[in-house]
Amino acid sequence: MKLEEIIKPLLSWYEENKRDLPWRREPTPYHVWVSEIMLQQTRVEAVKGYYERFLTALPQIEDLAACPENKLLKLWEGLGYYNRVKNMQKAAKEIVLKYGGELPADYEEILELPGIGSYTAGAISSIAYGLKKPAVDGNVLRVLSRITENGEDILKQSVKRRVEQELEAVMPADRPGAFNQSLMELGAVVCIPNGMAKCQVCPVQHLCSARAHGTVLEYPKKAAKKQRRIEEKTVLLIQNGQEYAVCRRPDKGLLAGLYEFPNMDGWLTEEEVIRAVEALKLMPLHIKNAGEAKHIFSHVEWHMKGYVVRVASTEKRAGNLLFIDKKESKGKYPIPSAFSAYRKYIEEDE
Ligand code: SF4
């Protein structure tokens, strides 16, 4: 089978079956960029709402460049992986300075911008500018490894680069964007992961080696991932009347610059929590168990235990604790979704 044989059936299938997605309606370079960054690590259905909200608040690249960080992180709240949006803002500033607020119509220049890898650069170049550049992500690698029964490890950069070169050589110069999207779409709705591939409705089933040999479940091949590190934490929902405590995370590292509920390493007992609260120069009045929660990041898992602690007065508090009013703070302090299990305790009415 020659790779170019997949082009025609894929394009006709895509024309007839493509999903109506908000970012496909007006695929400007900025729209493609925002959607592709959001879609990394997040499902299409979940992205739709965020996408509309983000573009309503920041309709142009200039708006993104000028947006205050708190507002930006708030717009991203719930999507996770906040470095993505911070890099978008860095890139937006560069685009305003160097390119007058328009993403350049040049693959290499796009690729040099912060937070943009070959996949996103390829998507913007091909979909928005009609340039003959591939957009290869895990979905596309999965599809192609099955069609060609290629057993190389798709997590290797060298494998990705080879696939990019092979696709670039054969992709149609007149419809590069539609071709890339047809492959992405196939990976998203037909040639889906694990044992779920819907080969019977696949437009390239007659060309697919894995389908012919009954080996679909064996592809793609991936080297085993390293186990995530587990961190135990105790999360404190410290309340004083209508106010609750947050602190700002450091400017560098995981969830940098976001606000969080005060927390400590390890699982503390009620007595230890009381002592920890006293060490913050607060007077605990009442403590209540807020249950356990888990949050999974790419390399680390937080296993959390929470406590609601009511305190008497916050005037002499120590450290970088900030007490904010439940009502006034709405929308102002971005708290990462890692803590979402505990948000209800500070949102519930007195
Ligand atoms: S035939 Fe099945 S395994 Fe092959 S590309 Fe289509 S969906 Fe994927």
mmCIF file of C-alpha atoms and ligand atoms in Angstrom:
data_model
loop_
_atom_site.group_PDB
_atom_site.id
_atom_site.type_symbol
_atom_site.label_atom_id
_atom_site.label_comp_id
_atom_site.label_asym_id
_atom_site.label_seq_id
_atom_site.Cartn_x
_atom_site.Cartn_y
_atom_site.Cartn_z
ATOM 1 C CA MET A 1 0.000 0.000 0.000
ATOM 2 C CA LYS A 2 1.271 3.450 -0.875
ATOM 3 C CA LEU A 3 0.528 6.147 1.673
ATOM 4 C CA GLU A 4 -0.965 8.480 -0.940
ATOM 5 C CA GLU A 5 -3.772 5.973 -1.528
ATOM 6 C CA ILE A 6 -5.447 7.061 1.710
ATOM 7 C CA ILE A 7 -5.870 10.675 0.531
ATOM 8 C CA LYS A 8 -8.912 10.393 -1.708
ATOM 9 C CA PRO A 9 -11.102 8.168 0.489
ATOM 10 C CA LEU A 10 -10.178 10.183 3.568
ATOM 11 C CA LEU A 11 -11.022 13.532 1.970
ATOM 12 C CA SER A 12 -14.403 12.405 0.650
ATOM 13 C CA TRP A 13 -15.274 10.795 3.974
ATOM 14 C CA TYR A 14 -14.265 13.981 5.807
ATOM 15 C CA GLU A 15 -16.380 16.218 3.588
ATOM 16 C CA GLU A 16 -19.441 14.149 4.365
ATOM 17 C CA ASN A 17 -18.851 13.364 7.998
ATOM 18 C CA LYS A 18 -16.945 16.206 9.609
ATOM 19 C CA ARG A 19 -18.351 17.417 12.892
ATOM 20 C CA ASP A 20 -19.628 20.963 13.118
ATOM 21 C CA LEU A 21 -17.172 22.384 15.656
ATOM 22 C CA PRO A 22 -17.042 26.069 16.660
ATOM 23 C CA TRP A 23 -13.419 26.504 15.519
ATOM 24 C CA ARG A 24 -14.183 25.042 12.099
ATOM 25 C CA ARG A 25 -16.764 27.736 11.319
ATOM 26 C CA GLU A 26 -14.268 30.573 10.950
ATOM 27 C CA PRO A 27 -10.793 29.022 10.945
ATOM 28 C CA THR A 28 -8.663 32.133 11.305
ATOM 29 C CA PRO A 29 -5.054 31.539 12.426
ATOM 30 C CA TYR A 30 -5.910 32.772 15.953
ATOM 31 C CA HIS A 31 -9.001 30.553 16.199
ATOM 32 C CA VAL A 32 -7.097 27.473 15.046
ATOM 33 C CA TRP A 33 -4.308 28.257 17.485
ATOM 34 C CA VAL A 34 -6.622 28.703 20.500
ATOM 35 C CA SER A 35 -8.610 25.563 19.701
ATOM 36 C CA GLU A 36 -5.566 23.369 19.117
ATOM 37 C CA ILE A 37 -3.919 24.450 22.358
ATOM 38 C CA MET A 38 -7.142 23.841 24.292
ATOM 39 C CA LEU A 39 -7.638 20.455 22.655
ATOM 40 C CA GLN A 40 -4.275 19.196 23.874
ATOM 41 C CA GLN A 41 -5.212 17.047 26.883
ATOM 42 C CA THR A 42 -8.897 18.067 26.865
ATOM 43 C CA ARG A 43 -11.919 16.471 25.183
ATOM 44 C CA VAL A 44 -13.710 18.232 22.324
ATOM 45 C CA GLU A 45 -17.028 18.439 24.176
ATOM 46 C CA ALA A 46 -15.381 20.074 27.174
ATOM 47 C CA VAL A 47 -13.392 22.511 25.043
ATOM 48 C CA LYS A 48 -16.403 23.984 23.202
ATOM 49 C CA GLY A 49 -17.612 26.123 26.116
ATOM 50 C CA TYR A 50 -14.125 27.287 27.081
ATOM 51 C CA TYR A 51 -13.358 28.189 23.499
ATOM 52 C CA GLU A 52 -16.428 30.429 23.108
ATOM 53 C CA ARG A 53 -15.829 32.099 26.465
ATOM 54 C CA PHE A 54 -12.129 32.700 25.751
ATOM 55 C CA LEU A 55 -12.754 34.309 22.374
ATOM 56 C CA THR A 56 -15.606 36.434 23.663
ATOM 57 C CA ALA A 57 -13.278 37.802 26.350
ATOM 58 C CA LEU A 58 -10.193 37.993 24.101
ATOM 59 C CA PRO A 59 -11.362 38.292 20.490
ATOM 60 C CA GLN A 60 -7.992 39.351 19.042
ATOM 61 C CA ILE A 61 -4.364 38.378 19.586
ATOM 62 C CA GLU A 62 -3.774 41.920 20.933
ATOM 63 C CA ASP A 63 -6.393 41.273 23.646
ATOM 64 C CA LEU A 64 -4.627 38.075 24.673
ATOM 65 C CA ALA A 65 -1.275 39.880 24.789
ATOM 66 C CA ALA A 66 -2.678 42.613 27.046
ATOM 67 C CA CYS A 67 -4.828 40.452 29.345
ATOM 68 C CA PRO A 68 -3.972 40.665 33.105
ATOM 69 C CA GLU A 69 -2.628 37.323 34.327
ATOM 70 C CA ASN A 70 -5.376 36.698 36.884
ATOM 71 C CA LYS A 71 -8.093 37.168 34.302
ATOM 72 C CA LEU A 72 -6.236 34.931 31.862
ATOM 73 C CA LEU A 73 -5.830 32.119 34.366
ATOM 74 C CA LYS A 74 -9.452 32.467 35.354
ATOM 75 C CA LEU A 75 -10.502 32.020 31.712
ATOM 76 C CA TRP A 76 -8.412 28.859 31.656
ATOM 77 C CA GLU A 77 -9.669 27.568 35.001
ATOM 78 C CA GLY A 78 -10.849 23.979 34.598
ATOM 79 C CA LEU A 79 -8.750 23.261 31.510
ATOM 80 C CA GLY A 80 -5.622 22.555 33.569
ATOM 81 C CA TYR A 81 -2.005 22.593 32.354
ATOM 82 C CA TYR A 82 -1.845 26.353 32.863
ATOM 83 C CA ASN A 83 1.546 26.678 31.191
ATOM 84 C CA ARG A 84 -0.304 26.304 27.928
ATOM 85 C CA VAL A 85 -2.117 29.617 28.338
ATOM 86 C CA LYS A 86 0.896 31.365 29.837
ATOM 87 C CA ASN A 87 2.920 30.391 26.781
ATOM 88 C CA MET A 88 0.080 31.551 24.545
ATOM 89 C CA GLN A 89 0.296 34.954 26.131
ATOM 90 C CA LYS A 90 4.080 35.083 25.691
ATOM 91 C CA ALA A 91 3.626 34.152 22.046
ATOM 92 C CA ALA A 92 0.844 36.736 21.634
ATOM 93 C CA LYS A 93 3.141 39.478 22.945
ATOM 94 C CA GLU A 94 5.803 38.401 20.480
ATOM 95 C CA ILE A 95 3.270 38.333 17.639
ATOM 96 C CA VAL A 96 2.167 41.889 18.482
ATOM 97 C CA LEU A 97 5.770 43.113 18.627
ATOM 98 C CA LYS A 98 7.219 41.282 15.653
ATOM 99 C CA TYR A 99 4.291 40.635 13.328
ATOM 100 C CA GLY A 100 1.830 43.469 13.982
ATOM 101 C CA GLY A 101 -0.670 41.223 15.805
ATOM 102 C CA GLU A 102 -1.095 38.594 13.044
ATOM 103 C CA LEU A 103 0.318 35.086 13.249
ATOM 104 C CA PRO A 104 2.938 34.843 10.482
ATOM 105 C CA ALA A 105 2.005 32.791 7.406
ATOM 106 C CA ASP A 106 5.224 30.822 7.698
ATOM 107 C CA TYR A 107 5.566 27.406 9.348
ATOM 108 C CA GLU A 108 9.100 27.961 10.665
ATOM 109 C CA GLU A 109 8.224 31.351 12.169
ATOM 110 C CA ILE A 110 5.120 29.927 13.833
ATOM 111 C CA LEU A 111 7.183 27.045 15.213
ATOM 112 C CA GLU A 112 9.580 29.462 16.895
ATOM 113 C CA LEU A 113 6.804 30.985 19.038
ATOM 114 C CA PRO A 114 6.599 29.906 22.712
ATOM 115 C CA GLY A 115 4.439 26.850 23.388
ATOM 116 C CA ILE A 116 3.979 25.942 19.724
ATOM 117 C CA GLY A 117 5.301 22.564 18.594
ATOM 118 C CA SER A 118 5.286 20.969 15.177
ATOM 119 C CA TYR A 119 1.692 19.708 15.546
ATOM 120 C CA THR A 120 0.186 23.120 16.337
ATOM 121 C CA ALA A 121 2.403 24.901 13.794
ATOM 122 C CA GLY A 122 1.287 22.375 11.180
ATOM 123 C CA ALA A 123 -2.393 22.792 12.091
ATOM 124 C CA ILE A 124 -2.261 26.607 11.888
ATOM 125 C CA SER A 125 -0.189 26.598 8.689
ATOM 126 C CA SER A 126 -2.369 24.101 6.859
ATOM 127 C CA ILE A 127 -5.874 24.917 8.144
ATOM 128 C CA ALA A 128 -5.641 28.714 8.298
ATOM 129 C CA TYR A 129 -3.010 29.439 5.626
ATOM 130 C CA GLY A 130 -3.350 26.474 3.247
ATOM 131 C CA LEU A 131 0.344 25.579 3.559
ATOM 132 C CA LYS A 132 1.422 22.019 2.818
ATOM 133 C CA LYS A 133 2.521 21.068 6.321
ATOM 134 C CA PRO A 134 1.411 17.994 8.296
ATOM 135 C CA ALA A 135 -0.091 18.097 11.801
ATOM 136 C CA VAL A 136 0.915 14.900 13.563
ATOM 137 C CA ASP A 137 -0.250 14.158 17.102
ATOM 138 C CA GLY A 138 -0.917 10.964 19.033
ATOM 139 C CA ASN A 139 -4.218 10.392 17.190
ATOM 140 C CA VAL A 140 -2.623 10.632 13.774
ATOM 141 C CA LEU A 141 0.266 8.407 14.854
ATOM 142 C CA ARG A 142 -2.188 5.793 16.107
ATOM 143 C CA VAL A 143 -4.136 5.785 12.836
ATOM 144 C CA LEU A 144 -1.027 5.521 10.662
ATOM 145 C CA SER A 145 0.635 2.866 12.823
ATOM 146 C CA ARG A 146 -2.478 0.725 12.313
ATOM 147 C CA ILE A 147 -2.836 1.364 8.594
ATOM 148 C CA THR A 148 0.809 0.511 7.969
ATOM 149 C CA GLU A 149 1.212 -1.994 10.851
ATOM 150 C CA ASN A 150 4.271 -0.087 11.965
ATOM 151 C CA GLY A 151 5.521 -1.394 15.305
ATOM 152 C CA GLU A 152 7.824 1.506 16.212
ATOM 153 C CA ASP A 153 7.251 3.313 19.509
ATOM 154 C CA ILE A 154 4.970 6.271 18.675
ATOM 155 C CA LEU A 155 6.172 8.173 21.750
ATOM 156 C CA LYS A 156 9.616 8.568 20.171
ATOM 157 C CA GLN A 157 10.356 11.949 18.582
ATOM 158 C CA SER A 158 12.251 10.220 15.760
ATOM 159 C CA VAL A 159 9.137 8.241 14.810
ATOM 160 C CA LYS A 160 7.001 11.377 14.832
ATOM 161 C CA ARG A 161 9.517 13.219 12.648
ATOM 162 C CA ARG A 162 9.613 10.380 10.138
ATOM 163 C CA VAL A 163 5.810 10.297 9.912
ATOM 164 C CA GLU A 164 5.776 14.085 9.423
ATOM 165 C CA GLN A 165 8.236 13.773 6.560
ATOM 166 C CA GLU A 166 6.304 10.948 4.927
ATOM 167 C CA LEU A 167 3.016 12.828 5.138
ATOM 168 C CA GLU A 168 4.504 16.082 3.910
ATOM 169 C CA ALA A 169 5.820 14.290 0.843
ATOM 170 C CA VAL A 170 2.409 12.944 -0.203
ATOM 171 C CA MET A 171 -0.209 15.342 1.179
ATOM 172 C CA PRO A 172 -2.315 17.247 -1.380
ATOM 173 C CA ALA A 173 -1.033 20.770 -2.031
ATOM 174 C CA ASP A 174 -4.537 22.054 -2.806
ATOM 175 C CA ARG A 175 -6.221 20.841 0.417
ATOM 176 C CA PRO A 176 -3.604 20.394 3.133
ATOM 177 C CA GLY A 177 -5.897 21.651 5.905
ATOM 178 C CA ALA A 178 -8.753 19.316 5.004
ATOM 179 C CA PHE A 179 -6.321 16.397 4.712
ATOM 180 C CA ASN A 180 -4.815 17.008 8.162
ATOM 181 C CA GLN A 181 -8.258 17.409 9.665
ATOM 182 C CA SER A 182 -9.491 14.236 7.993
ATOM 183 C CA LEU A 183 -6.737 12.259 9.693
ATOM 184 C CA MET A 184 -7.407 13.946 13.046
ATOM 185 C CA GLU A 185 -11.129 13.327 12.633
ATOM 186 C CA LEU A 186 -10.617 9.677 11.773
ATOM 187 C CA GLY A 187 -8.504 9.275 14.904
ATOM 188 C CA ALA A 188 -11.106 11.083 17.004
ATOM 189 C CA VAL A 189 -14.286 9.310 15.914
ATOM 190 C CA VAL A 190 -13.445 6.096 14.030
ATOM 191 C CA CYS A 191 -9.935 4.815 14.655
ATOM 192 C CA ILE A 192 -10.234 5.435 18.378
ATOM 193 C CA PRO A 193 -7.925 4.079 21.092
ATOM 194 C CA ASN A 194 -7.908 0.677 22.739
ATOM 195 C CA GLY A 195 -10.353 -1.927 21.471
ATOM 196 C CA MET A 196 -12.875 0.589 20.197
ATOM 197 C CA ALA A 197 -11.857 1.179 16.550
ATOM 198 C CA LYS A 198 -14.927 1.210 14.296
ATOM 199 C CA CYS A 199 -13.279 -0.491 11.335
ATOM 200 C CA GLN A 200 -16.583 -1.366 9.691
ATOM 201 C CA VAL A 201 -17.321 2.326 8.986
ATOM 202 C CA CYS A 202 -13.721 3.339 8.259
ATOM 203 C CA PRO A 203 -13.117 4.905 4.832
ATOM 204 C CA VAL A 204 -9.648 3.332 4.555
ATOM 205 C CA GLN A 205 -10.484 -0.147 5.848
ATOM 206 C CA HIS A 206 -9.595 -1.665 2.468
ATOM 207 C CA LEU A 207 -6.088 -0.178 2.785
ATOM 208 C CA CYS A 208 -5.488 -0.980 6.436
ATOM 209 C CA SER A 209 -2.923 -3.695 7.203
ATOM 210 C CA ALA A 210 -3.912 -4.085 10.860
ATOM 211 C CA ARG A 211 -7.542 -4.605 9.868
ATOM 212 C CA ALA A 212 -6.520 -7.157 7.204
ATOM 213 C CA HIS A 213 -4.398 -9.138 9.652
ATOM 214 C CA GLY A 214 -6.656 -8.814 12.696
ATOM 215 C CA THR A 215 -3.948 -6.969 14.650
ATOM 216 C CA VAL A 216 -5.721 -3.652 15.348
ATOM 217 C CA LEU A 217 -5.491 -4.197 19.107
ATOM 218 C CA GLU A 218 -1.701 -4.507 18.901
ATOM 219 C CA TYR A 219 -1.218 -0.979 17.544
ATOM 220 C CA PRO A 220 0.044 1.569 18.303
ATOM 221 C CA LYS A 221 3.094 0.344 20.173
ATOM 222 C CA LYS A 222 4.186 2.483 23.095
ATOM 223 C CA ALA A 223 7.020 2.003 25.538
ATOM 224 C CA ALA A 224 5.717 1.605 29.103
ATOM 225 C CA LYS A 225 5.255 4.946 30.846
ATOM 226 C CA LYS A 226 7.005 5.775 34.092
ATOM 227 C CA GLN A 227 4.767 5.474 37.150
ATOM 228 C CA ARG A 228 3.483 8.757 38.565
ATOM 229 C CA ARG A 229 4.841 9.974 41.890
ATOM 230 C CA ILE A 230 2.223 9.990 44.660
ATOM 231 C CA GLU A 231 2.095 12.974 47.013
ATOM 232 C CA GLU A 232 -0.107 12.986 50.099
ATOM 233 C CA LYS A 233 -1.490 16.359 51.138
ATOM 234 C CA THR A 234 -3.735 17.874 53.754
ATOM 235 C CA VAL A 235 -5.926 20.702 52.461
ATOM 236 C CA LEU A 236 -7.328 23.305 54.849
ATOM 237 C CA LEU A 237 -10.556 25.158 54.197
ATOM 238 C CA ILE A 238 -10.026 27.858 56.790
ATOM 239 C CA GLN A 239 -13.070 30.052 57.281
ATOM 240 C CA ASN A 240 -13.799 33.155 59.261
ATOM 241 C CA GLY A 241 -17.434 34.151 58.774
ATOM 242 C CA GLN A 242 -17.890 34.917 55.077
ATOM 243 C CA GLU A 243 -14.161 34.871 54.417
ATOM 244 C CA TYR A 244 -11.926 31.972 53.512
ATOM 245 C CA ALA A 245 -8.166 31.568 53.218
ATOM 246 C CA VAL A 246 -6.149 31.160 50.053
ATOM 247 C CA CYS A 247 -2.492 31.640 49.247
ATOM 248 C CA ARG A 248 -0.692 32.243 46.002
ATOM 249 C CA ARG A 249 1.535 29.506 44.621
ATOM 250 C CA PRO A 250 5.115 30.383 43.685
ATOM 251 C CA ASP A 251 5.804 31.921 40.269
ATOM 252 C CA LYS A 252 7.616 28.812 39.092
ATOM 253 C CA GLY A 253 6.720 25.125 39.003
ATOM 254 C CA LEU A 254 3.436 23.226 39.080
ATOM 255 C CA LEU A 255 0.339 25.514 38.926
ATOM 256 C CA ALA A 256 2.618 28.567 39.151
ATOM 257 C CA GLY A 257 0.979 31.844 40.159
ATOM 258 C CA LEU A 258 -2.448 30.345 40.881
ATOM 259 C CA TYR A 259 -4.287 30.525 44.189
ATOM 260 C CA GLU A 260 -4.824 27.485 46.359
ATOM 261 C CA PHE A 261 -6.285 26.493 49.669
ATOM 262 C CA PRO A 262 -3.548 26.301 52.304
ATOM 263 C CA ASN A 263 -2.160 22.784 52.341
ATOM 264 C CA MET A 264 0.610 20.731 53.887
ATOM 265 C CA ASP A 265 2.577 17.694 52.821
ATOM 266 C CA GLY A 266 1.431 14.422 54.323
ATOM 267 C CA TRP A 267 -1.859 13.424 55.950
ATOM 268 C CA LEU A 268 -2.378 15.278 59.200
ATOM 269 C CA THR A 269 -4.678 14.178 62.033
ATOM 270 C CA GLU A 270 -7.266 16.604 63.453
ATOM 271 C CA GLU A 271 -4.933 17.426 66.353
ATOM 272 C CA GLU A 272 -2.058 18.108 63.966
ATOM 273 C CA VAL A 273 -4.301 20.324 61.833
ATOM 274 C CA ILE A 274 -5.300 22.348 64.889
ATOM 275 C CA ARG A 275 -1.637 22.829 65.814
ATOM 276 C CA ALA A 276 -0.812 23.801 62.205
ATOM 277 C CA VAL A 277 -3.615 26.384 62.213
ATOM 278 C CA GLU A 278 -2.394 27.778 65.538
ATOM 279 C CA ALA A 279 1.099 28.028 64.046
ATOM 280 C CA LEU A 280 -0.425 30.350 61.451
ATOM 281 C CA LYS A 281 -1.407 32.598 64.415
ATOM 282 C CA LEU A 282 -5.106 31.786 63.982
ATOM 283 C CA MET A 283 -7.500 30.619 66.675
ATOM 284 C CA PRO A 284 -9.335 27.428 65.620
ATOM 285 C CA LEU A 285 -12.933 27.189 66.884
ATOM 286 C CA HIS A 286 -14.250 24.138 65.096
ATOM 287 C CA ILE A 287 -12.889 21.447 62.792
ATOM 288 C CA LYS A 288 -14.787 19.179 60.399
ATOM 289 C CA ASN A 289 -13.572 16.422 58.086
ATOM 290 C CA ALA A 290 -14.008 17.381 54.397
ATOM 291 C CA GLY A 291 -13.147 13.963 52.994
ATOM 292 C CA GLU A 292 -10.575 12.660 50.574
ATOM 293 C CA ALA A 293 -9.901 13.639 46.969
ATOM 294 C CA LYS A 294 -7.461 12.727 44.253
ATOM 295 C CA HIS A 295 -6.046 14.766 41.387
ATOM 296 C CA ILE A 296 -3.871 13.391 38.630
ATOM 297 C CA PHE A 297 -1.269 15.551 36.870
ATOM 298 C CA SER A 298 0.972 14.182 34.135
ATOM 299 C CA HIS A 299 3.819 13.106 36.429
ATOM 300 C CA VAL A 300 2.346 13.315 39.874
ATOM 301 C CA GLU A 301 -0.820 12.337 41.750
ATOM 302 C CA TRP A 302 -2.106 14.278 44.718
ATOM 303 C CA HIS A 303 -3.927 12.189 47.288
ATOM 304 C CA MET A 304 -5.616 14.742 49.522
ATOM 305 C CA LYS A 305 -7.461 14.835 52.825
ATOM 306 C CA GLY A 306 -9.400 17.984 53.620
ATOM 307 C CA TYR A 307 -10.586 19.738 56.787
ATOM 308 C CA VAL A 308 -12.892 22.686 57.228
ATOM 309 C CA VAL A 309 -11.561 24.799 60.078
ATOM 310 C CA ARG A 310 -13.485 27.746 61.495
ATOM 311 C CA VAL A 311 -11.323 30.359 63.142
ATOM 312 C CA ALA A 312 -12.083 33.306 65.412
ATOM 313 C CA SER A 313 -10.024 36.159 64.129
ATOM 314 C CA THR A 314 -7.609 36.610 61.272
ATOM 315 C CA GLU A 315 -5.899 39.847 62.213
ATOM 316 C CA LYS A 316 -2.640 38.389 63.472
ATOM 317 C CA ARG A 317 -2.318 35.679 60.860
ATOM 318 C CA ALA A 318 1.147 34.601 59.759
ATOM 319 C CA GLY A 319 2.587 33.618 56.387
ATOM 320 C CA ASN A 320 1.171 34.616 53.023
ATOM 321 C CA LEU A 321 -2.433 33.757 53.837
ATOM 322 C CA LEU A 322 -5.065 35.899 52.221
ATOM 323 C CA PHE A 323 -8.628 35.966 53.563
ATOM 324 C CA ILE A 324 -11.099 36.717 50.815
ATOM 325 C CA ASP A 325 -14.811 37.341 50.889
ATOM 326 C CA LYS A 326 -16.912 34.545 49.376
ATOM 327 C CA LYS A 327 -19.068 36.915 47.340
ATOM 328 C CA GLU A 328 -16.583 39.637 46.414
ATOM 329 C CA SER A 329 -13.933 37.148 45.337
ATOM 330 C CA LYS A 330 -16.137 35.459 42.732
ATOM 331 C CA GLY A 331 -14.145 35.221 39.501
ATOM 332 C CA LYS A 332 -11.082 37.004 40.858
ATOM 333 C CA TYR A 333 -8.911 34.236 42.292
ATOM 334 C CA PRO A 334 -8.203 31.344 39.925
ATOM 335 C CA ILE A 335 -8.140 28.142 41.963
ATOM 336 C CA PRO A 336 -6.925 25.135 39.966
ATOM 337 C CA SER A 337 -9.266 22.209 39.387
ATOM 338 C CA ALA A 338 -6.952 20.046 41.526
ATOM 339 C CA PHE A 339 -8.886 21.523 44.462
ATOM 340 C CA SER A 340 -12.339 21.354 42.912
ATOM 341 C CA ALA A 341 -13.522 18.616 45.307
ATOM 342 C CA TYR A 342 -13.153 21.108 48.149
ATOM 343 C CA ARG A 343 -14.636 24.199 46.525
ATOM 344 C CA LYS A 344 -18.135 23.333 47.700
ATOM 345 C CA TYR A 345 -17.044 23.845 51.298
ATOM 346 C CA ILE A 346 -16.204 27.472 50.743
ATOM 347 C CA GLU A 347 -19.108 28.143 48.404
ATOM 348 C CA GLU A 348 -21.844 26.740 50.638
ATOM 349 C CA ASP A 349 -23.947 29.265 52.519
ATOM 350 C CA GLU A 350 -23.437 29.884 56.173
HETATM 351 S S1 SF4 B 1 -9.607 -0.036 9.458
HETATM 352 FE FE1 SF4 B 1 -9.782 0.088 11.659
HETATM 353 S S2 SF4 B 1 -7.688 0.094 12.419
HETATM 354 FE FE2 SF4 B 1 -7.596 0.516 10.233
HETATM 355 S S3 SF4 B 1 -7.548 2.734 10.117
HETATM 356 FE FE3 SF4 B 1 -9.666 2.117 9.922
HETATM 357 S S4 SF4 B 1 -10.481 2.171 12.024
HETATM 358 FE FE4 SF4 B 1 -8.259 2.215 12.154
#
